Coordinates of C-alpha atoms in Angstrom, one line a residue:
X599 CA 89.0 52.3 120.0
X600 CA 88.2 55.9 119.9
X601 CA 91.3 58.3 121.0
X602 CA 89.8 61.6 122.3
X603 CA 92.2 64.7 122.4
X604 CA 92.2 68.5 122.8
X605 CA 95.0 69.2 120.2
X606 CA 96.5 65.7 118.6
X607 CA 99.2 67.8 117.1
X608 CA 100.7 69.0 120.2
X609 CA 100.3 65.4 121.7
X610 CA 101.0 63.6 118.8
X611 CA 101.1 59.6 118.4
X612 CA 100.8 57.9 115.4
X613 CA 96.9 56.8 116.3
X614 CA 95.1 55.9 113.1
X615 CA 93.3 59.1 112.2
X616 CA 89.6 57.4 111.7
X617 CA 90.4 56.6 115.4
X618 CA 91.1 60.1 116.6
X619 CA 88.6 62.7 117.4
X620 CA 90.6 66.3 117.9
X621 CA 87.8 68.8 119.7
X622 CA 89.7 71.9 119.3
X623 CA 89.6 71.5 115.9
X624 CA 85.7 70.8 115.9
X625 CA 85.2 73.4 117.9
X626 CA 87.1 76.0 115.8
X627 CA 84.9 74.4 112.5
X628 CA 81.5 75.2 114.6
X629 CA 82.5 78.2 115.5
X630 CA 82.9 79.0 112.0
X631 CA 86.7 80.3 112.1
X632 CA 86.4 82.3 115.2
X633 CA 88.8 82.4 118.0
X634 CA 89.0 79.3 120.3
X635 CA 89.4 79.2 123.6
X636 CA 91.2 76.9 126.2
X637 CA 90.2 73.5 126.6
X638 CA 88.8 74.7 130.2
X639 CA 87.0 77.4 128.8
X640 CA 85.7 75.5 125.7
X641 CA 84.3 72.7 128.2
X642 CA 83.0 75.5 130.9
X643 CA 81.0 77.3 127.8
X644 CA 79.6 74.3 126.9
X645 CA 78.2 73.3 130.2
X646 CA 79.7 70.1 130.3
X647 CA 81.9 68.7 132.9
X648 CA 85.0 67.4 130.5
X649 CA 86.4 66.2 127.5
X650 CA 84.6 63.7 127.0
X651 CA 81.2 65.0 127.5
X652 CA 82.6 68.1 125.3
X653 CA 83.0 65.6 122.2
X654 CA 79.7 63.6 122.3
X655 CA 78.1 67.6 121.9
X656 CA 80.6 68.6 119.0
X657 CA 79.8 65.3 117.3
X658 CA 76.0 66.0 117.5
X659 CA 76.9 69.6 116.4
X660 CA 78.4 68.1 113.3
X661 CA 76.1 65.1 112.5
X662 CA 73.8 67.9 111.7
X663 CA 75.8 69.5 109.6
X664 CA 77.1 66.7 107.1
X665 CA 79.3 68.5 104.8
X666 CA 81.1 70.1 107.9
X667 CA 81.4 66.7 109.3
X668 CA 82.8 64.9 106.2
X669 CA 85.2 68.2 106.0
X670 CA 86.4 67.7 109.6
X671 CA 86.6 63.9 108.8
X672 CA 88.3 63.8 105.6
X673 CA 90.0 67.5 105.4
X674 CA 91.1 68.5 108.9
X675 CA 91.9 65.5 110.4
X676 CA 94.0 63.4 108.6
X677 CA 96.1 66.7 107.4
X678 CA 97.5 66.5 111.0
X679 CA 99.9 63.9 110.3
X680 CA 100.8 65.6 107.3
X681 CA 101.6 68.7 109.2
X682 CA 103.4 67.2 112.1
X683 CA 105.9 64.8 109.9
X684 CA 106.9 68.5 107.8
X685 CA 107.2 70.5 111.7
X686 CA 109.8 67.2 111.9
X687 CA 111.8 67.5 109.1
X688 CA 111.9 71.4 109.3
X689 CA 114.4 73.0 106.4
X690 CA 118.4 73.9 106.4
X691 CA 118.9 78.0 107.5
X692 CA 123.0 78.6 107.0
X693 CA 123.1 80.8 109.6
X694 CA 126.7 82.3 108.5
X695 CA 124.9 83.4 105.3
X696 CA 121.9 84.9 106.7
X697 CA 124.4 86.9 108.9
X698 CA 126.4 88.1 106.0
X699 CA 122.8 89.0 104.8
X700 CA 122.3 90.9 107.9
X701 CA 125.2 92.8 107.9
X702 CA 124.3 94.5 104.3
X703 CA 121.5 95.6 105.6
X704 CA 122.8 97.5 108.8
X705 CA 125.3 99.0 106.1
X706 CA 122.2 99.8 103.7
X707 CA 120.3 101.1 106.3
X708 CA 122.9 103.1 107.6
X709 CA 123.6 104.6 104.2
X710 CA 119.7 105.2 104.2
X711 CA 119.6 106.8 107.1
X712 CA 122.4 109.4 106.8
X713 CA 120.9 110.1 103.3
X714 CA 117.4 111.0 105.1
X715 CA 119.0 113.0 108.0
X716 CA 120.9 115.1 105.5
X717 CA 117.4 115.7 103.7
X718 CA 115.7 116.6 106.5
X719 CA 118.6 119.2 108.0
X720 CA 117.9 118.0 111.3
X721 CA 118.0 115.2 113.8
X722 CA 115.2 113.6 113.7
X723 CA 113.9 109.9 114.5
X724 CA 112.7 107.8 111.5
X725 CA 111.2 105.4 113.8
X726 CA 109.0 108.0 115.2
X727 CA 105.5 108.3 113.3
X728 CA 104.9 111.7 115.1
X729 CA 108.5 113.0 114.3
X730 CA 108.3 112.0 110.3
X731 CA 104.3 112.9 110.1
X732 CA 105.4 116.8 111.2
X733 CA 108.2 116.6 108.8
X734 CA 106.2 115.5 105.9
X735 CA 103.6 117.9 106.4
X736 CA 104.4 120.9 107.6
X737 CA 108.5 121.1 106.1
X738 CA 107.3 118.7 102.6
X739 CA 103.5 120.2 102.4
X740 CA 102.6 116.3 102.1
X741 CA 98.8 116.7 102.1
X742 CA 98.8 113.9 105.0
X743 CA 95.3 112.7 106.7
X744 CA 95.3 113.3 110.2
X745 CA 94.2 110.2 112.8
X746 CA 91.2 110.4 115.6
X747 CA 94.0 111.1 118.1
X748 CA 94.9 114.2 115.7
X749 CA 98.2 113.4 114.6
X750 CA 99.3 113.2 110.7
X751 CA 99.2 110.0 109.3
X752 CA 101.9 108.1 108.3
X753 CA 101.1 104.1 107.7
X754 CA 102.1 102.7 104.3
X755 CA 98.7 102.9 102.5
X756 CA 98.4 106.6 103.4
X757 CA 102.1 108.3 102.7
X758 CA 102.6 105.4 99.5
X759 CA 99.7 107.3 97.8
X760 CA 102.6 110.4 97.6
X761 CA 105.4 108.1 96.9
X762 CA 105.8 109.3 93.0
X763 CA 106.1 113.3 93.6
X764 CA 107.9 112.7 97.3
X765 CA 110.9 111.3 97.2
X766 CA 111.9 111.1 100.7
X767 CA 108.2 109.4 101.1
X768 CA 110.1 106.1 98.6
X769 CA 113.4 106.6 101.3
X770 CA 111.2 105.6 104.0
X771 CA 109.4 102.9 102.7
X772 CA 112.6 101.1 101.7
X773 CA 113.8 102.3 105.3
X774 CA 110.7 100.8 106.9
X775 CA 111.2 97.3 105.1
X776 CA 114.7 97.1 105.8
X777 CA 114.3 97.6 109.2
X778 CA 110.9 95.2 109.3
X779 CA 113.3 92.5 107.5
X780 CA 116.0 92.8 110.1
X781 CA 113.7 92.8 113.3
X782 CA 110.8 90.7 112.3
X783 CA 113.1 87.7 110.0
X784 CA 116.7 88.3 110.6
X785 CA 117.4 87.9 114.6
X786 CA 114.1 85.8 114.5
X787 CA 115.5 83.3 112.4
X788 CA 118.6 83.1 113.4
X789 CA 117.7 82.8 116.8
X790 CA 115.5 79.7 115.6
X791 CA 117.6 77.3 114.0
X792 CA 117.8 74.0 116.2
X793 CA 120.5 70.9 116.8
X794 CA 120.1 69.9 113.5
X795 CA 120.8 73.1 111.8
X796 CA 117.3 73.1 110.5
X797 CA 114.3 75.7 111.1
X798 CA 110.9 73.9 112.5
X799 CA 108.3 75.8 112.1
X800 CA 104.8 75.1 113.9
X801 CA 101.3 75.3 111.9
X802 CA 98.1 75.9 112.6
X803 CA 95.1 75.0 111.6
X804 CA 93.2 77.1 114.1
X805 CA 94.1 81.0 113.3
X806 CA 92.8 81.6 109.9
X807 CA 89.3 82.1 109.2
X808 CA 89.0 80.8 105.8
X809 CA 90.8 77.4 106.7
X810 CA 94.3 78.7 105.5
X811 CA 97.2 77.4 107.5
X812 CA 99.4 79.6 109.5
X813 CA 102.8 79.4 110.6
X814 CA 105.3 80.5 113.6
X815 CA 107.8 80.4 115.5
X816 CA 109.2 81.4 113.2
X817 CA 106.6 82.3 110.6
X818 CA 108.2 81.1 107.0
X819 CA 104.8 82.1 105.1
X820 CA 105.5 85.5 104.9
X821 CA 108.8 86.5 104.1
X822 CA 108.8 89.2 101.6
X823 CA 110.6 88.3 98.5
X824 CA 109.7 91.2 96.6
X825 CA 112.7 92.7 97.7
X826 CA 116.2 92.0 96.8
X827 CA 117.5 91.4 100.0
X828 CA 114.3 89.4 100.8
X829 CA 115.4 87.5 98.2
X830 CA 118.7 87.1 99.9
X831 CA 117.1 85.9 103.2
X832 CA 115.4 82.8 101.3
X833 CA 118.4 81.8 99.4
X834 CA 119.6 81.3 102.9
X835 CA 117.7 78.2 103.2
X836 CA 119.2 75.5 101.6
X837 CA 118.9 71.4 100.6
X838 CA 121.0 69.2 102.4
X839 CA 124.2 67.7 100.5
X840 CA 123.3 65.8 97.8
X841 CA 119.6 66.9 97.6
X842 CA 117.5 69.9 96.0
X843 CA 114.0 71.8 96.9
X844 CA 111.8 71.4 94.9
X845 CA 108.7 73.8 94.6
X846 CA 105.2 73.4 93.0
X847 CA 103.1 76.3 93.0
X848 CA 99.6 76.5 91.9
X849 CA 98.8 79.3 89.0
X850 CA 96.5 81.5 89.2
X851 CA 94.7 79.0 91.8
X852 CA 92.1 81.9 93.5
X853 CA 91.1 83.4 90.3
X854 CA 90.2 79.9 88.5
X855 CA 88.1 79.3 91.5
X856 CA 86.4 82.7 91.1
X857 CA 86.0 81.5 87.3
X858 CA 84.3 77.7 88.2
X859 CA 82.1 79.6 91.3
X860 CA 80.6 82.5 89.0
X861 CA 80.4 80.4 86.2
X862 CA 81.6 83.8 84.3
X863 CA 81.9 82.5 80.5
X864 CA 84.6 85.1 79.4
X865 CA 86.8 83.9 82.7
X866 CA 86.4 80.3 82.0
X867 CA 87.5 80.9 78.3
X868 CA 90.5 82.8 79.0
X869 CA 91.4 80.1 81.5
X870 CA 90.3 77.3 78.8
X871 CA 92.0 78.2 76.0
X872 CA 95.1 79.3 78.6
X873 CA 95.1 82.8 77.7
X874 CA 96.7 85.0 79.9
X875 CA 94.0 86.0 82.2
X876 CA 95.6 89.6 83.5
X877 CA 95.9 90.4 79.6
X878 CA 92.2 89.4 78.8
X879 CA 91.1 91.9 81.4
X880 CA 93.2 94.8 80.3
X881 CA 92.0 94.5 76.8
X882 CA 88.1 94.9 77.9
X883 CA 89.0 97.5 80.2
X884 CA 90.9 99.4 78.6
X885 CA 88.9 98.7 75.0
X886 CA 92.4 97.6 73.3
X887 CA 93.3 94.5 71.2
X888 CA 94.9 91.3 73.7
X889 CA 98.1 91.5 71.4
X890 CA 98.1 95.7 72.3
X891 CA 98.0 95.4 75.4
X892 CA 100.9 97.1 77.9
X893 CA 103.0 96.4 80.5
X894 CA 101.4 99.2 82.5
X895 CA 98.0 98.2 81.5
X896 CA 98.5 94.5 82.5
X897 CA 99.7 95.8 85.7
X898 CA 97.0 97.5 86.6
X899 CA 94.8 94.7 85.2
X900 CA 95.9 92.2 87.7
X901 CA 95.6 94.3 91.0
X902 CA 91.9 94.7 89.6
X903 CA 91.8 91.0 89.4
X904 CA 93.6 90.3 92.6
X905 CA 91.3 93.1 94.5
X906 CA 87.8 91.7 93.4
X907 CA 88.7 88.7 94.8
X908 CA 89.6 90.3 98.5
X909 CA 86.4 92.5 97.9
X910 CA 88.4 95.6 97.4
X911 CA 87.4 99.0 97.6
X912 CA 87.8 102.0 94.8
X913 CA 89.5 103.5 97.8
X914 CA 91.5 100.5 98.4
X915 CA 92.5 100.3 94.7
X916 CA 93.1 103.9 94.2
X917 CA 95.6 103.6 97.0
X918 CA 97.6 100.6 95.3
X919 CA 97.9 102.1 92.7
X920 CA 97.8 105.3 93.5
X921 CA 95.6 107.0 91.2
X922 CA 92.4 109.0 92.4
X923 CA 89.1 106.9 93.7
X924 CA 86.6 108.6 90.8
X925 CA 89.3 106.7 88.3
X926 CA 89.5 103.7 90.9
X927 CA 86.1 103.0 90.7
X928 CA 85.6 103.6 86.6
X929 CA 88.4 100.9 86.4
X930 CA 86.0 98.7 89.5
X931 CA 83.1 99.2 87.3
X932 CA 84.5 98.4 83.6
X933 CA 85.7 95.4 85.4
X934 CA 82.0 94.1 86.1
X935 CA 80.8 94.8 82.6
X936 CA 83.4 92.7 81.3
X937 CA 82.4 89.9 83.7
X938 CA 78.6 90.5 84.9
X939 CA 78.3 86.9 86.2
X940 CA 80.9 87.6 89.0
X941 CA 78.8 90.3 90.2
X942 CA 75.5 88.4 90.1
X943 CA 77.4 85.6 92.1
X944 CA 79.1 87.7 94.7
X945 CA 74.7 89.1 94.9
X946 CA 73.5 85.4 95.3
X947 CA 75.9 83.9 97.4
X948 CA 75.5 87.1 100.2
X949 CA 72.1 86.9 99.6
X950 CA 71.4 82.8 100.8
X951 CA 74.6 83.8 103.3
X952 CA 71.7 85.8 105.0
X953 CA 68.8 83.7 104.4
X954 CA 70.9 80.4 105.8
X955 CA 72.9 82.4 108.0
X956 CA 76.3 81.1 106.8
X957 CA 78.2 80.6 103.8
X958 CA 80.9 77.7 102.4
X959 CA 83.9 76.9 100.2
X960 CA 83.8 74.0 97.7
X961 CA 84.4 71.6 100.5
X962 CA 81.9 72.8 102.7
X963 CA 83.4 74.5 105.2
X964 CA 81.7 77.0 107.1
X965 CA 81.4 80.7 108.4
X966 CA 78.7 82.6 110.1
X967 CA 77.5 85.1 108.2
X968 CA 76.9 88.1 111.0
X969 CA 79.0 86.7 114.5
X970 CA 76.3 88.6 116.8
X971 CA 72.8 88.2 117.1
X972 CA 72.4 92.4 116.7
X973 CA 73.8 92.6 113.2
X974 CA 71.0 92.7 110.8
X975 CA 72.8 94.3 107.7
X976 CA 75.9 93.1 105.9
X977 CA 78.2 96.3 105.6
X978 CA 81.2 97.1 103.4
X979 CA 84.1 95.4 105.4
X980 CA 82.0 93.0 106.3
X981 CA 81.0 92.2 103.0
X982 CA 84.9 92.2 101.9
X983 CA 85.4 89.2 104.3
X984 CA 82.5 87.4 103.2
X985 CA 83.4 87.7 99.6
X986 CA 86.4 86.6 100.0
X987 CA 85.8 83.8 101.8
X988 CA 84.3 81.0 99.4
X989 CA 87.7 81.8 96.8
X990 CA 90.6 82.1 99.4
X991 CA 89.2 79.5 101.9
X992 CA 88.0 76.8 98.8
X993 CA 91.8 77.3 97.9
X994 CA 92.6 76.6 101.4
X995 CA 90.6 73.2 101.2
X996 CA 91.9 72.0 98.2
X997 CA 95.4 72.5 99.6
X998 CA 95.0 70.4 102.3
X999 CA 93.6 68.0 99.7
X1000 CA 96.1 67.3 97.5
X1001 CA 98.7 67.9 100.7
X1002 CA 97.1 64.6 102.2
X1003 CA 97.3 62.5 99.2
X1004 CA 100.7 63.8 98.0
X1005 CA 101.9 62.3 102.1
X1006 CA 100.2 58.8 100.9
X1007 CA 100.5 58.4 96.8
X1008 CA 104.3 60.0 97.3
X1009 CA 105.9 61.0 100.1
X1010 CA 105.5 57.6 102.6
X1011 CA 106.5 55.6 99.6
X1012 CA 109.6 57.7 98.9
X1013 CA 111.2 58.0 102.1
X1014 CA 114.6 60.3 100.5
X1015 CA 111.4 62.5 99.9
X1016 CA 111.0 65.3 102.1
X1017 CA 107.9 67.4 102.1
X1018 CA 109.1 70.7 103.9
X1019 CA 107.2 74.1 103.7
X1020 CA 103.5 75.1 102.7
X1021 CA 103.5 78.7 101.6
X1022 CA 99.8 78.8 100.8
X1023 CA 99.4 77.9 97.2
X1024 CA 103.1 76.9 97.1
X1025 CA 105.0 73.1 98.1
X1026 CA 108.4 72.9 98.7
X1027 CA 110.0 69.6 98.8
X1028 CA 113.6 68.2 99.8
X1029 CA 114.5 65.2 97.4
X1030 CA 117.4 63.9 95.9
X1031 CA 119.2 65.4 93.0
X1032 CA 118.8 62.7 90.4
X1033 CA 117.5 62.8 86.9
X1034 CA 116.0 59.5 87.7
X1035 CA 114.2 60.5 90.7
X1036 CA 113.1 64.0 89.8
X1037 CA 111.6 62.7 86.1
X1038 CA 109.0 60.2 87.8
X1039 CA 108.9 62.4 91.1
X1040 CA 107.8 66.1 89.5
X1041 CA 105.1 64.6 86.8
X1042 CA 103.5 62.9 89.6
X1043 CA 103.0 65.5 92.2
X1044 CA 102.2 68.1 89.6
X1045 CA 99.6 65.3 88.2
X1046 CA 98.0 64.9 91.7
X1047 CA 97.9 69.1 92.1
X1048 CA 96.1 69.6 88.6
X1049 CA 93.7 66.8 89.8
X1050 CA 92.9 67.5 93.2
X1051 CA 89.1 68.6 92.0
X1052 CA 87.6 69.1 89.1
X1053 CA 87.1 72.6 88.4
X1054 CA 85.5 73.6 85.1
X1055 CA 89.2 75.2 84.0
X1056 CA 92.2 73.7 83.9
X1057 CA 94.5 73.5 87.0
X1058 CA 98.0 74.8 86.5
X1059 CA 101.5 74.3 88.4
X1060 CA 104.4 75.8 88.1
X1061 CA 107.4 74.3 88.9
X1062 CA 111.0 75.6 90.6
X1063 CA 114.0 73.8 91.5
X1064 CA 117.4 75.0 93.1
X1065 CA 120.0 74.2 95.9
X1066 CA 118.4 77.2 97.7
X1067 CA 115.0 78.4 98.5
X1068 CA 115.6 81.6 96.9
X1069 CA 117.4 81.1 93.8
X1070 CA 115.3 78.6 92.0
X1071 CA 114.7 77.9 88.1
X1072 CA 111.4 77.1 86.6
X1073 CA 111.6 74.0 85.1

């Protein structure tokens, strides 16, 4: 029997998956990652009459597309189950430590804030973007951009380029992520802990263009932990009595993809012979010996790394880290001489992108290359995206991979097992706290991560464990 739904998540029963057929997940696959409608509107743009009539179309949209269809079969259906059982069991939030949290940071801020007034010798309103812009400006001489609308600008990437000569310019960024961590995580949090003392947050498997999952209400993907009292927020979730989290978190898992798609020999020895891959790229760029490396140099080596693979700009990287754009882009271009197949990928794949019209991750899922019949020409942010796409979505897929056998091969045969959070390349698990357990437990999972597909490097996991989400040892 075939069980036809608009969202199985939302109306969830414990059909067999091979028996379900979820059309607003097709339709957000066809569409290639774009927004999806309502069901209404989804059957109205169609030209079909309902649900019914809407899935016999999407299932002759896929048949022609095979590898979509085996993805949607064997990717983005039977994750839902996966996803719906971890919504259930949700994670611990002690709420009277995350208010303890909260009040250090209305004293921090407070502190911050008198310190800042006293600088500027006036009142003025940190919150206000016109207030500081004038201030930084016209009273510091901050050589601030100016918007369309004509005011100064004062967004992070902008004012963070002055950071190091303005020190009131570092005051307000820690200002601006205190007060970010306060409004967006700690009365968002706290306000979401249910019955059970446990946060459950929702994902989603229909935001993200590249197939990543999202999460809300509350979002628990994106709290900063950069930041010491970031740090504090995360140790506030906790393991039951009796029971530890457990985290496995892939290494490095965008930039071996990079490696196996470009086939770049230097990137797939570094990874082989499990040199550190940051390191390796310092010492070509900067034309020093891997064991002379620096600190500073490594550094800067990995936000190279990291950038190429979101397609970033010399503008972009002269922003991070804040250097000029002529030095930005020496640093762009050494980077491609070190690794010339990367380049002549990122040229092929954009170039069958146009000729086919789309392009795909390992698993073959798919985006449109241009969204509007008028665009001809790929341009630089679109180019960004595209780039991007077949390394942070392939990781995406292989997630969800390993995620879907870890539920079968581990988690419905340990029941005390708890699988709790996906933070994009990172698991976290709830299990008991026993030797026993944990030695035949961790080589397992790690063993089904390093093997979810073979990649022509070696897969890596790092593991954590604590009694807290923020205060965990690598094992």
């Amino acid at each position: 029997m075939q069980h036809v739904f608009w969202d199985w998540k939302a109306h969830y029963s414990d059909e067999p998956v091979e028996t379900v057929f979820d059309a607003m997940i097709a339709e957000f696959l066809l569409l290639s990652g774009s927004y999806v409608g309502s069901e209404e509107a989804t059957i109205a743009h169609h030209k079909v009459s309902n649900l019914n009539e809407l899935v016999e179309k999407q299932r002759a949209l896929l048949a022609a597309a095979p590898r979509l269809q085996e993805y949607f079969q064997t990717i983005e259906l039977p994750i839902i189950p996966v996803l719906k059982q971890m919504e259930k069991n949700g994670i611990i939030l002690d709420v009277a430590e995350l208010r303890s949290v909260s009040a250090e940071i209305d004293a921090a801020l407070a502190t911050l804030t008198e310190t800042m007034k006293q600088e500027v010798g006036f009142e003025i309103n940190l919150n206000s973007s016109v207030q500081v812009g004038t201030f930084l400006a016209e009273k510091l001489q901050v050589p601030l951009k100016k918007t369309k609308t004509g005011k100064y600008a004062t967004n992070e990437a902008e004012i963070s380029q002055h950071a190091e000569n303005v020190p009131f310019i570092q005051k307000l960024l820690e200002y601006r992520e205190l007060s970010k961590l306060r409004s967006t995580y700690i009365e968002s949090l706290a306000s979401a802990v249910a019955a059970d003392g446990r946060i459950h947050t929702t994902y989603s498997q229909v935001v993200a263009s590249t197939g990543r999952l999202s999460s809300s209400n509350p979002n628990l993907q994106n709290i900063p932990a950069s930041t010491g009292f970031g740090q504090k927020i995360k140790s506030c979730f906790k393991a039951a009595p009796g029971k530890i989290l457990v985290s496995f978190d892939y290494s490095q898992q965008e930039l071996r993809i990079l490696a196996h798609l470009s086939k770049e020999d230097a990137l797939l020895t570094a990874f082989q012979e499990q040199k550190d891959v940051h390191t390796t790229t310092a010492a070509q760029i900067f034309h020093v010996a891997y064991t002379e490396v620096t600190r500073e140099q490594r550094m800067i080596a990995k936000t190279i790394n990291f950038g190429v693979i979101y397609g970033m700009s010399s503008f972009g990287l002269s922003t991070q880290l804040h250097i000029p754009v002529e030095a930005a882009q020496k640093f762009i271009s050494e980077f491609y001489k070190t690794y010339p197949k990367i380049r002549s990928y990122y040229d092929t794949f954009l170039k069958n992108g146009v000729e086919t019209g789309f392009v795909e991750t390992i698993l073959g899922r798919r985006r449109f290359v241009f969204e509007h019949a008028s665009q001809k020409t790929i341009d630089n942010a679109l180019r960004r995206v595209l780039i991007n796409y077949p390394i942070q979505g392939s990781a995406a897929d292989l997630m969800k991979k390993v995620m879907i056998t870890i539920h079968h091969e581990v988690v419905t045969k340990n029941p005390e097992c708890r699988l709790l959070l996906q933070i994009h390349d990172d698991l976290v698990f709830e299990v008991p706290d026993d030797a026993k357990f944990l030695e035949k437990f961790i080589p397992e999972v790690r063993a089904h991560m390093c093997r979810v597909y073979p990649l022509d490097v070696p897969i890596e996991v790092d593991v954590k464990y604590g009694t807290n989400w923020g205060e965990m040892k690598k094992l």
